[in-house]
Amino acid sequence: MVKPKVYVTRMIPQAGLDMVRTFCETDVWEEETPPPREVLLQKVQGIDGLLALLTDTIDAALMDAAGPQLRVISNYAVGYDNVDVAAATVRGILVTNTPGVLTDTTADFAFTLLMAAARRVVEGMDYIRAGKWLTWGPTLLLGQDIHHATLGIIGMGRIGSGMARRAQGFEMRVLYYDPYCRKEKGEEVGAECVDLDTLLAESDFVSVHVPLTPETYHMLGAEQFRKMKPSAILINTARGPIVDSDALYEALKNGEIAYAALDVTEPEPLPADHKLLTLPNIIICPHIASASVITRTKMATMAAENLIAGLKGEMPPYPVNPEVLLHPK
Ligand code: DGY
């Protein structure tokens, strides 16, 4: 039997790669950084399936470069803002993602960032490394309490709900804003649905959990930072461009808000000489919220299952555009 041809744009955990290799004729980009655009355009020619990462721009031009035999694009991520889903749908190409498996790991990390910022963990380490630790001090590195504080969650989906559940353990008041703001969603996790302005005005911590879409691009900018408490801490583990980086820099520099803890940035990767890195009141991590061994392995096997099912003409476990199979043209 002729195996379907697939291209995998980076080394993913072995378990997933083994599944793909068993079923497909597989070409893998083995470098640490993503394949350059011109390489990707050339590598996809004639493939039946593509296993892509959030660092790859999968647009109409790339789909056309692949050719009409391309049946499935399996994205190794829950977010799929890197894929032009509408362009895939009109071409009859299935797009899939990896929801669910990374919910708790990502919520764990969002809460880690919240705590690290509130209690100035990274500054503490820097202080010692700089040889400044001379004695115990009554006012040394004073931070903010987490327990009984108010957490505002923007986006009460799977990860936002996970964040709310974690907050319950700290007896926090939890507010949420969601475009759909379905009451029962928040009630299940002890959160109160409010409008965005109320959330910004009343929260000690604001944590972002919406997908990046044209509607959420720069959803938090200068105007929103002005509405937040000067003591507020912003956490973003969703996508960088939801927050206006320039406005965030000004807000942190001018004390409009107290601190930011980001796992995602605009741009990404963030250059080492970026102005955000000159600020003392920020923690930035290189997009690692889902990066546990177990979760990244599950994402790999899930992406492989999606890819293989799509190549077989079956409904994949996690389709983004199931209409491609349900209502074929
Ligand atoms: C995703 O899956 O969208 C995360 O950003 C990376 O795991």
mmCIF file of C-alpha atoms and ligand atoms in Angstrom:
data_model
loop_
_atom_site.group_PDB
_atom_site.id
_atom_site.type_symbol
_atom_site.label_atom_id
_atom_site.label_comp_id
_atom_site.label_asym_id
_atom_site.label_seq_id
_atom_site.Cartn_x
_atom_site.Cartn_y
_atom_site.Cartn_z
ATOM 1 C CA MET A 1 0.000 0.000 0.000
ATOM 2 C CA VAL A 2 1.312 3.469 -0.848
ATOM 3 C CA LYS A 3 1.700 5.466 2.336
ATOM 4 C CA PRO A 4 0.385 9.048 2.437
ATOM 5 C CA LYS A 5 3.076 11.713 2.349
ATOM 6 C CA VAL A 6 3.327 14.067 5.293
ATOM 7 C CA TYR A 7 5.561 16.874 6.409
ATOM 8 C CA VAL A 8 6.206 17.519 10.103
ATOM 9 C CA THR A 9 7.551 21.015 10.735
ATOM 10 C CA ARG A 10 9.590 20.200 13.888
ATOM 11 C CA MET A 11 10.690 17.312 16.065
ATOM 12 C CA ILE A 12 7.709 16.551 18.313
ATOM 13 C CA PRO A 13 7.853 14.051 21.215
ATOM 14 C CA GLN A 14 8.816 10.597 19.974
ATOM 15 C CA ALA A 15 5.529 8.816 20.723
ATOM 16 C CA GLY A 16 3.674 11.040 18.261
ATOM 17 C CA LEU A 17 6.414 10.913 15.667
ATOM 18 C CA ASP A 18 6.471 7.094 15.834
ATOM 19 C CA MET A 19 2.731 6.973 15.133
ATOM 20 C CA VAL A 20 3.100 9.277 12.134
ATOM 21 C CA ARG A 21 6.091 7.346 10.780
ATOM 22 C CA THR A 22 4.261 4.018 11.041
ATOM 23 C CA PHE A 23 1.362 5.189 8.909
ATOM 24 C CA CYS A 24 2.955 7.785 6.632
ATOM 25 C CA GLU A 25 5.924 8.516 4.453
ATOM 26 C CA THR A 26 7.301 11.164 6.739
ATOM 27 C CA ASP A 27 9.658 14.077 6.246
ATOM 28 C CA VAL A 28 10.569 15.989 9.421
ATOM 29 C CA TRP A 29 12.251 19.382 9.837
ATOM 30 C CA GLU A 30 14.834 18.559 12.499
ATOM 31 C CA GLU A 31 16.231 22.024 13.278
ATOM 32 C CA GLU A 32 15.514 23.825 16.550
ATOM 33 C CA THR A 33 13.995 26.854 14.811
ATOM 34 C CA PRO A 34 11.022 26.658 12.383
ATOM 35 C CA PRO A 35 11.547 25.964 8.697
ATOM 36 C CA PRO A 36 11.963 29.262 6.814
ATOM 37 C CA ARG A 37 8.988 30.207 4.689
ATOM 38 C CA GLU A 38 10.685 29.363 1.380
ATOM 39 C CA VAL A 39 11.685 25.923 2.696
ATOM 40 C CA LEU A 40 8.162 25.267 3.957
ATOM 41 C CA LEU A 41 6.662 26.280 0.610
ATOM 42 C CA GLN A 42 8.941 23.812 -1.112
ATOM 43 C CA LYS A 43 8.627 20.973 1.430
ATOM 44 C CA VAL A 44 4.822 20.911 1.345
ATOM 45 C CA GLN A 45 4.627 20.322 -2.401
ATOM 46 C CA GLY A 46 2.767 17.081 -3.027
ATOM 47 C CA ILE A 47 2.044 16.232 0.616
ATOM 48 C CA ASP A 48 -1.256 14.687 1.770
ATOM 49 C CA GLY A 49 -0.952 15.858 5.358
ATOM 50 C CA LEU A 50 0.871 18.511 7.344
ATOM 51 C CA LEU A 51 1.700 18.410 11.042
ATOM 52 C CA ALA A 52 2.378 22.047 11.897
ATOM 53 C CA LEU A 53 3.290 24.121 14.942
ATOM 54 C CA LEU A 54 2.012 27.471 16.150
ATOM 55 C CA THR A 55 5.220 29.014 14.789
ATOM 56 C CA ASP A 56 4.267 28.138 11.187
ATOM 57 C CA THR A 57 2.039 30.438 9.160
ATOM 58 C CA ILE A 58 -0.335 28.160 7.299
ATOM 59 C CA ASP A 59 -2.132 30.384 4.809
ATOM 60 C CA ALA A 60 -3.840 30.028 1.450
ATOM 61 C CA ALA A 61 -0.555 30.420 -0.473
ATOM 62 C CA LEU A 62 0.975 27.538 1.446
ATOM 63 C CA MET A 63 -2.074 25.335 0.878
ATOM 64 C CA ASP A 64 -1.916 26.086 -2.839
ATOM 65 C CA ALA A 65 1.818 25.362 -2.885
ATOM 66 C CA ALA A 66 1.037 21.961 -1.342
ATOM 67 C CA GLY A 67 -1.483 21.116 -4.050
ATOM 68 C CA PRO A 68 -5.078 19.848 -4.218
ATOM 69 C CA GLN A 69 -4.217 16.452 -2.674
ATOM 70 C CA LEU A 70 -3.605 18.083 0.761
ATOM 71 C CA ARG A 71 -6.315 16.630 3.027
ATOM 72 C CA VAL A 72 -5.397 17.517 6.602
ATOM 73 C CA ILE A 73 -3.484 20.099 8.608
ATOM 74 C CA SER A 74 -2.900 18.883 12.143
ATOM 75 C CA ASN A 75 -1.853 21.750 14.401
ATOM 76 C CA TYR A 76 0.256 20.784 17.419
ATOM 77 C CA ALA A 77 -1.493 23.302 19.704
ATOM 78 C CA VAL A 78 -4.924 24.131 21.034
ATOM 79 C CA GLY A 79 -4.683 27.625 19.502
ATOM 80 C CA TYR A 80 -4.896 27.762 15.730
ATOM 81 C CA ASP A 81 -4.545 31.473 14.960
ATOM 82 C CA ASN A 82 -1.550 30.510 12.779
ATOM 83 C CA VAL A 83 -3.842 28.634 10.377
ATOM 84 C CA ASP A 84 -6.224 30.275 7.906
ATOM 85 C CA VAL A 85 -9.114 27.943 8.684
ATOM 86 C CA ALA A 86 -11.493 29.598 6.211
ATOM 87 C CA ALA A 87 -8.963 29.088 3.398
ATOM 88 C CA ALA A 88 -8.587 25.433 4.425
ATOM 89 C CA THR A 89 -12.341 24.890 4.548
ATOM 90 C CA VAL A 90 -12.980 26.227 1.037
ATOM 91 C CA ARG A 91 -10.226 23.913 -0.211
ATOM 92 C CA GLY A 92 -11.773 20.895 1.564
ATOM 93 C CA ILE A 93 -8.793 20.579 3.948
ATOM 94 C CA LEU A 94 -9.448 19.458 7.514
ATOM 95 C CA VAL A 95 -7.796 21.450 10.301
ATOM 96 C CA THR A 96 -7.343 19.859 13.725
ATOM 97 C CA ASN A 97 -5.980 20.975 17.108
ATOM 98 C CA THR A 98 -5.114 19.542 20.535
ATOM 99 C CA PRO A 99 -7.622 20.826 23.103
ATOM 100 C CA GLY A 100 -8.148 19.447 26.602
ATOM 101 C CA VAL A 101 -4.822 17.710 27.234
ATOM 102 C CA LEU A 102 -3.023 20.933 28.058
ATOM 103 C CA THR A 103 -5.769 22.624 30.093
ATOM 104 C CA ASP A 104 -4.515 21.798 33.574
ATOM 105 C CA THR A 105 -0.833 22.177 32.729
ATOM 106 C CA THR A 106 -1.458 25.620 31.260
ATOM 107 C CA ALA A 107 -3.686 26.691 34.165
ATOM 108 C CA ASP A 108 -0.976 25.466 36.580
ATOM 109 C CA PHE A 109 1.506 27.705 34.825
ATOM 110 C CA ALA A 110 -0.792 30.729 34.723
ATOM 111 C CA PHE A 111 -1.185 30.360 38.476
ATOM 112 C CA THR A 112 2.575 29.910 38.839
ATOM 113 C CA LEU A 113 3.113 33.233 37.065
ATOM 114 C CA LEU A 114 0.467 34.892 39.238
ATOM 115 C CA MET A 115 2.203 33.722 42.407
ATOM 116 C CA ALA A 116 5.724 34.440 41.180
ATOM 117 C CA ALA A 117 4.759 38.012 40.271
ATOM 118 C CA ALA A 118 2.744 38.650 43.449
ATOM 119 C CA ARG A 119 5.559 37.403 45.691
ATOM 120 C CA ARG A 120 8.441 38.746 43.580
ATOM 121 C CA VAL A 121 10.137 35.375 43.236
ATOM 122 C CA VAL A 122 12.308 36.273 40.245
ATOM 123 C CA GLU A 123 13.413 39.555 41.833
ATOM 124 C CA GLY A 124 14.379 37.590 44.963
ATOM 125 C CA MET A 125 16.639 35.316 42.949
ATOM 126 C CA ASP A 126 18.173 38.274 41.073
ATOM 127 C CA TYR A 127 18.793 40.015 44.402
ATOM 128 C CA ILE A 128 20.797 37.085 45.729
ATOM 129 C CA ARG A 129 22.684 36.606 42.469
ATOM 130 C CA ALA A 130 23.656 40.283 42.567
ATOM 131 C CA GLY A 131 25.202 39.755 46.025
ATOM 132 C CA LYS A 132 22.709 42.112 47.704
ATOM 133 C CA TRP A 133 21.433 39.707 50.403
ATOM 134 C CA LEU A 134 23.053 41.045 53.581
ATOM 135 C CA THR A 135 20.369 40.319 56.177
ATOM 136 C CA TRP A 136 16.683 39.558 56.794
ATOM 137 C CA GLY A 137 14.771 42.795 56.264
ATOM 138 C CA PRO A 138 11.323 43.858 57.537
ATOM 139 C CA THR A 139 10.518 45.629 54.272
ATOM 140 C CA LEU A 140 12.605 43.539 51.903
ATOM 141 C CA LEU A 141 10.827 42.639 48.630
ATOM 142 C CA LEU A 142 7.318 43.122 49.955
ATOM 143 C CA GLY A 143 4.740 41.662 47.620
ATOM 144 C CA GLN A 144 1.009 41.217 47.434
ATOM 145 C CA ASP A 145 -1.264 38.683 49.068
ATOM 146 C CA ILE A 146 -2.869 36.116 46.832
ATOM 147 C CA HIS A 147 -5.318 34.677 49.331
ATOM 148 C CA HIS A 148 -8.632 36.550 49.493
ATOM 149 C CA ALA A 149 -7.604 38.840 46.617
ATOM 150 C CA THR A 150 -9.778 39.305 43.518
ATOM 151 C CA LEU A 151 -8.876 37.460 40.336
ATOM 152 C CA GLY A 152 -10.365 38.638 37.031
ATOM 153 C CA ILE A 153 -10.411 36.017 34.304
ATOM 154 C CA ILE A 154 -10.838 37.162 30.710
ATOM 155 C CA GLY A 155 -12.227 34.168 28.824
ATOM 156 C CA MET A 156 -13.981 31.442 30.802
ATOM 157 C CA GLY A 157 -13.139 28.524 28.531
ATOM 158 C CA ARG A 158 -11.317 25.362 29.588
ATOM 159 C CA ILE A 159 -8.125 27.073 30.809
ATOM 160 C CA GLY A 160 -9.959 30.050 32.333
ATOM 161 C CA SER A 161 -12.156 27.617 34.294
ATOM 162 C CA GLY A 162 -9.034 25.751 35.421
ATOM 163 C CA MET A 163 -7.627 29.041 36.699
ATOM 164 C CA ALA A 164 -10.865 29.735 38.613
ATOM 165 C CA ARG A 165 -10.762 26.288 40.250
ATOM 166 C CA ARG A 166 -7.192 26.889 41.391
ATOM 167 C CA ALA A 167 -8.183 30.295 42.801
ATOM 168 C CA GLN A 168 -10.805 28.632 45.009
ATOM 169 C CA GLY A 169 -7.996 26.946 46.954
ATOM 170 C CA PHE A 170 -6.701 30.414 47.830
ATOM 171 C CA GLU A 171 -10.181 31.625 48.800
ATOM 172 C CA MET A 172 -10.041 34.305 46.110
ATOM 173 C CA ARG A 173 -13.012 36.226 44.775
ATOM 174 C CA VAL A 174 -13.192 35.347 41.096
ATOM 175 C CA LEU A 175 -14.728 37.599 38.443
ATOM 176 C CA TYR A 176 -14.867 36.745 34.800
ATOM 177 C CA TYR A 177 -15.592 38.397 31.522
ATOM 178 C CA ASP A 178 -16.388 36.276 28.530
ATOM 179 C CA PRO A 179 -17.954 37.368 25.237
ATOM 180 C CA TYR A 180 -20.716 34.810 25.944
ATOM 181 C CA CYS A 181 -20.697 35.220 29.753
ATOM 182 C CA ARG A 182 -22.887 32.180 30.270
ATOM 183 C CA LYS A 183 -23.915 32.275 33.912
ATOM 184 C CA GLU A 184 -23.763 28.533 34.520
ATOM 185 C CA LYS A 185 -20.170 28.402 33.250
ATOM 186 C CA GLY A 186 -18.947 30.667 36.011
ATOM 187 C CA GLU A 187 -21.201 29.286 38.711
ATOM 188 C CA GLU A 188 -19.653 25.819 38.279
ATOM 189 C CA VAL A 189 -16.284 27.267 39.276
ATOM 190 C CA GLY A 190 -17.472 29.832 41.818
ATOM 191 C CA ALA A 191 -16.930 32.851 39.566
ATOM 192 C CA GLU A 192 -19.089 35.908 38.965
ATOM 193 C CA CYS A 193 -19.791 37.145 35.454
ATOM 194 C CA VAL A 194 -19.155 40.894 35.015
ATOM 195 C CA ASP A 195 -18.486 43.310 32.178
ATOM 196 C CA LEU A 196 -14.893 43.995 31.174
ATOM 197 C CA ASP A 197 -14.728 47.453 32.787
ATOM 198 C CA THR A 198 -15.909 46.085 36.157
ATOM 199 C CA LEU A 199 -13.397 43.262 35.942
ATOM 200 C CA LEU A 200 -10.557 45.672 35.173
ATOM 201 C CA ALA A 201 -11.548 48.081 37.955
ATOM 202 C CA GLU A 202 -12.039 45.480 40.696
ATOM 203 C CA SER A 203 -9.383 42.836 40.059
ATOM 204 C CA ASP A 204 -6.054 42.542 41.845
ATOM 205 C CA PHE A 205 -4.969 40.015 39.211
ATOM 206 C CA VAL A 206 -6.154 39.954 35.598
ATOM 207 C CA SER A 207 -5.478 36.725 33.713
ATOM 208 C CA VAL A 208 -6.015 36.407 29.958
ATOM 209 C CA HIS A 209 -7.525 33.194 28.531
ATOM 210 C CA VAL A 210 -9.209 34.131 25.245
ATOM 211 C CA PRO A 211 -8.032 32.911 21.821
ATOM 212 C CA LEU A 212 -6.380 35.387 19.471
ATOM 213 C CA THR A 213 -8.927 36.515 16.880
ATOM 214 C CA PRO A 214 -9.471 39.818 15.036
ATOM 215 C CA GLU A 215 -11.849 40.748 17.910
ATOM 216 C CA THR A 216 -9.338 40.038 20.715
ATOM 217 C CA TYR A 217 -6.274 41.589 19.015
ATOM 218 C CA HIS A 218 -4.986 44.350 21.356
ATOM 219 C CA MET A 219 -8.024 43.837 23.571
ATOM 220 C CA LEU A 220 -5.899 45.137 26.447
ATOM 221 C CA GLY A 221 -4.270 48.482 25.636
ATOM 222 C CA ALA A 222 -3.689 51.945 27.130
ATOM 223 C CA GLU A 223 -7.387 52.568 27.816
ATOM 224 C CA GLN A 224 -7.821 49.247 29.639
ATOM 225 C CA PHE A 225 -4.636 49.666 31.718
ATOM 226 C CA ARG A 226 -5.915 53.054 32.888
ATOM 227 C CA LYS A 227 -9.024 51.317 34.218
ATOM 228 C CA MET A 228 -7.013 48.812 36.274
ATOM 229 C CA LYS A 229 -5.816 49.272 39.866
ATOM 230 C CA PRO A 230 -2.278 50.712 40.177
ATOM 231 C CA SER A 231 -1.516 47.587 42.223
ATOM 232 C CA ALA A 232 -2.890 45.199 39.569
ATOM 233 C CA ILE A 233 -0.903 42.323 38.125
ATOM 234 C CA LEU A 234 -1.519 41.177 34.549
ATOM 235 C CA ILE A 235 -0.974 37.528 33.559
ATOM 236 C CA ASN A 236 -1.019 36.412 29.921
ATOM 237 C CA THR A 237 -0.655 32.768 28.934
ATOM 238 C CA ALA A 238 -2.943 33.000 25.876
ATOM 239 C CA ARG A 239 -1.408 34.822 22.893
ATOM 240 C CA GLY A 240 0.907 37.840 22.906
ATOM 241 C CA PRO A 241 -0.965 40.140 20.512
ATOM 242 C CA ILE A 242 -4.074 40.145 22.748
ATOM 243 C CA VAL A 243 -2.078 42.677 24.795
ATOM 244 C CA ASP A 244 -0.669 45.823 23.176
ATOM 245 C CA SER A 245 3.037 45.534 24.083
ATOM 246 C CA ASP A 246 3.826 49.239 23.684
ATOM 247 C CA ALA A 247 0.897 50.224 25.882
ATOM 248 C CA LEU A 248 1.896 47.594 28.450
ATOM 249 C CA TYR A 249 5.427 48.988 28.566
ATOM 250 C CA GLU A 250 4.088 52.492 29.243
ATOM 251 C CA ALA A 251 1.599 51.263 31.855
ATOM 252 C CA LEU A 252 4.308 49.358 33.746
ATOM 253 C CA LYS A 253 6.822 52.183 33.459
ATOM 254 C CA ASN A 254 4.350 54.857 34.610
ATOM 255 C CA GLY A 255 2.867 52.779 37.440
ATOM 256 C CA GLU A 256 -0.596 52.507 35.907
ATOM 257 C CA ILE A 257 -0.401 48.838 36.800
ATOM 258 C CA ALA A 258 2.110 47.187 39.118
ATOM 259 C CA TYR A 259 3.399 44.089 37.360
ATOM 260 C CA ALA A 260 3.027 41.768 34.395
ATOM 261 C CA ALA A 261 3.803 38.082 34.083
ATOM 262 C CA LEU A 262 3.791 36.902 30.491
ATOM 263 C CA ASP A 263 4.277 33.515 28.899
ATOM 264 C CA VAL A 264 3.415 34.914 25.478
ATOM 265 C CA THR A 265 4.614 38.139 23.917
ATOM 266 C CA GLU A 266 4.208 40.509 21.033
ATOM 267 C CA PRO A 267 6.395 39.921 19.077
ATOM 268 C CA GLU A 268 7.319 36.297 19.681
ATOM 269 C CA PRO A 269 10.099 35.406 20.167
ATOM 270 C CA LEU A 270 10.855 38.590 22.095
ATOM 271 C CA PRO A 271 14.286 39.984 21.102
ATOM 272 C CA ALA A 272 16.770 40.155 23.991
ATOM 273 C CA ASP A 273 17.013 43.943 23.540
ATOM 274 C CA HIS A 274 13.231 44.524 23.696
ATOM 275 C CA LYS A 275 12.214 47.436 25.936
ATOM 276 C CA LEU A 276 9.903 45.231 28.058
ATOM 277 C CA LEU A 277 13.019 43.429 29.302
ATOM 278 C CA THR A 278 14.409 46.671 30.743
ATOM 279 C CA LEU A 279 11.566 46.858 33.264
ATOM 280 C CA PRO A 280 12.020 45.583 36.816
ATOM 281 C CA ASN A 281 8.326 44.778 37.285
ATOM 282 C CA ILE A 282 7.885 42.046 34.703
ATOM 283 C CA ILE A 283 8.386 38.291 34.375
ATOM 284 C CA ILE A 284 8.582 36.848 30.878
ATOM 285 C CA CYS A 285 8.783 33.176 29.933
ATOM 286 C CA PRO A 286 9.312 31.744 26.424
ATOM 287 C CA HIS A 287 5.811 30.325 25.764
ATOM 288 C CA ILE A 288 6.184 27.273 27.996
ATOM 289 C CA ALA A 289 2.818 27.075 29.780
ATOM 290 C CA SER A 290 1.991 23.655 28.314
ATOM 291 C CA ALA A 291 5.583 22.441 28.534
ATOM 292 C CA SER A 292 5.433 19.416 30.819
ATOM 293 C CA VAL A 293 6.773 16.080 29.600
ATOM 294 C CA ILE A 294 3.394 14.368 29.920
ATOM 295 C CA THR A 295 1.367 17.126 28.296
ATOM 296 C CA ARG A 296 3.677 17.711 25.344
ATOM 297 C CA THR A 297 3.726 13.933 24.750
ATOM 298 C CA LYS A 298 -0.081 13.763 24.860
ATOM 299 C CA MET A 299 -0.250 16.690 22.436
ATOM 300 C CA ALA A 300 2.044 14.772 20.074
ATOM 301 C CA THR A 301 -0.040 11.588 20.101
ATOM 302 C CA MET A 302 -3.233 13.611 19.750
ATOM 303 C CA ALA A 303 -1.823 15.536 16.780
ATOM 304 C CA ALA A 304 -0.744 12.222 15.234
ATOM 305 C CA GLU A 305 -4.205 10.673 15.782
ATOM 306 C CA ASN A 306 -5.840 13.701 14.192
ATOM 307 C CA LEU A 307 -3.484 13.570 11.226
ATOM 308 C CA ILE A 308 -3.894 9.841 10.613
ATOM 309 C CA ALA A 309 -7.688 9.879 10.954
ATOM 310 C CA GLY A 310 -7.889 12.782 8.494
ATOM 311 C CA LEU A 311 -5.662 10.961 6.029
ATOM 312 C CA LYS A 312 -7.917 7.894 6.281
ATOM 313 C CA GLY A 313 -10.927 10.076 5.460
ATOM 314 C CA GLU A 314 -12.312 9.572 8.974
ATOM 315 C CA MET A 315 -13.517 12.295 11.316
ATOM 316 C CA PRO A 316 -10.468 13.163 13.470
ATOM 317 C CA PRO A 317 -10.924 13.273 17.259
ATOM 318 C CA TYR A 318 -10.450 17.072 17.347
ATOM 319 C CA PRO A 319 -11.510 18.772 14.125
ATOM 320 C CA VAL A 320 -11.640 22.572 13.964
ATOM 321 C CA ASN A 321 -13.693 22.565 10.738
ATOM 322 C CA PRO A 322 -15.689 19.294 10.800
ATOM 323 C CA GLU A 323 -17.951 20.689 8.063
ATOM 324 C CA VAL A 324 -15.269 19.657 5.576
ATOM 325 C CA LEU A 325 -16.314 16.018 6.152
ATOM 326 C CA LEU A 326 -19.910 16.607 7.232
ATOM 327 C CA HIS A 327 -20.854 18.744 4.230
ATOM 328 C CA PRO A 328 -18.333 17.989 1.476
ATOM 329 C CA LYS A 329 -18.629 20.152 -1.610
HETATM 330 C C1 DGY B 1 -1.325 26.112 22.460
HETATM 331 O O1 DGY B 1 -1.465 24.880 22.420
HETATM 332 O O2 DGY B 1 -2.036 26.865 21.811
HETATM 333 C C2 DGY B 1 -0.255 26.659 23.363
HETATM 334 O O3 DGY B 1 -0.027 27.997 23.167
HETATM 335 C C3 DGY B 1 1.030 25.864 23.261
HETATM 336 O O4 DGY B 1 0.799 24.651 23.854
#
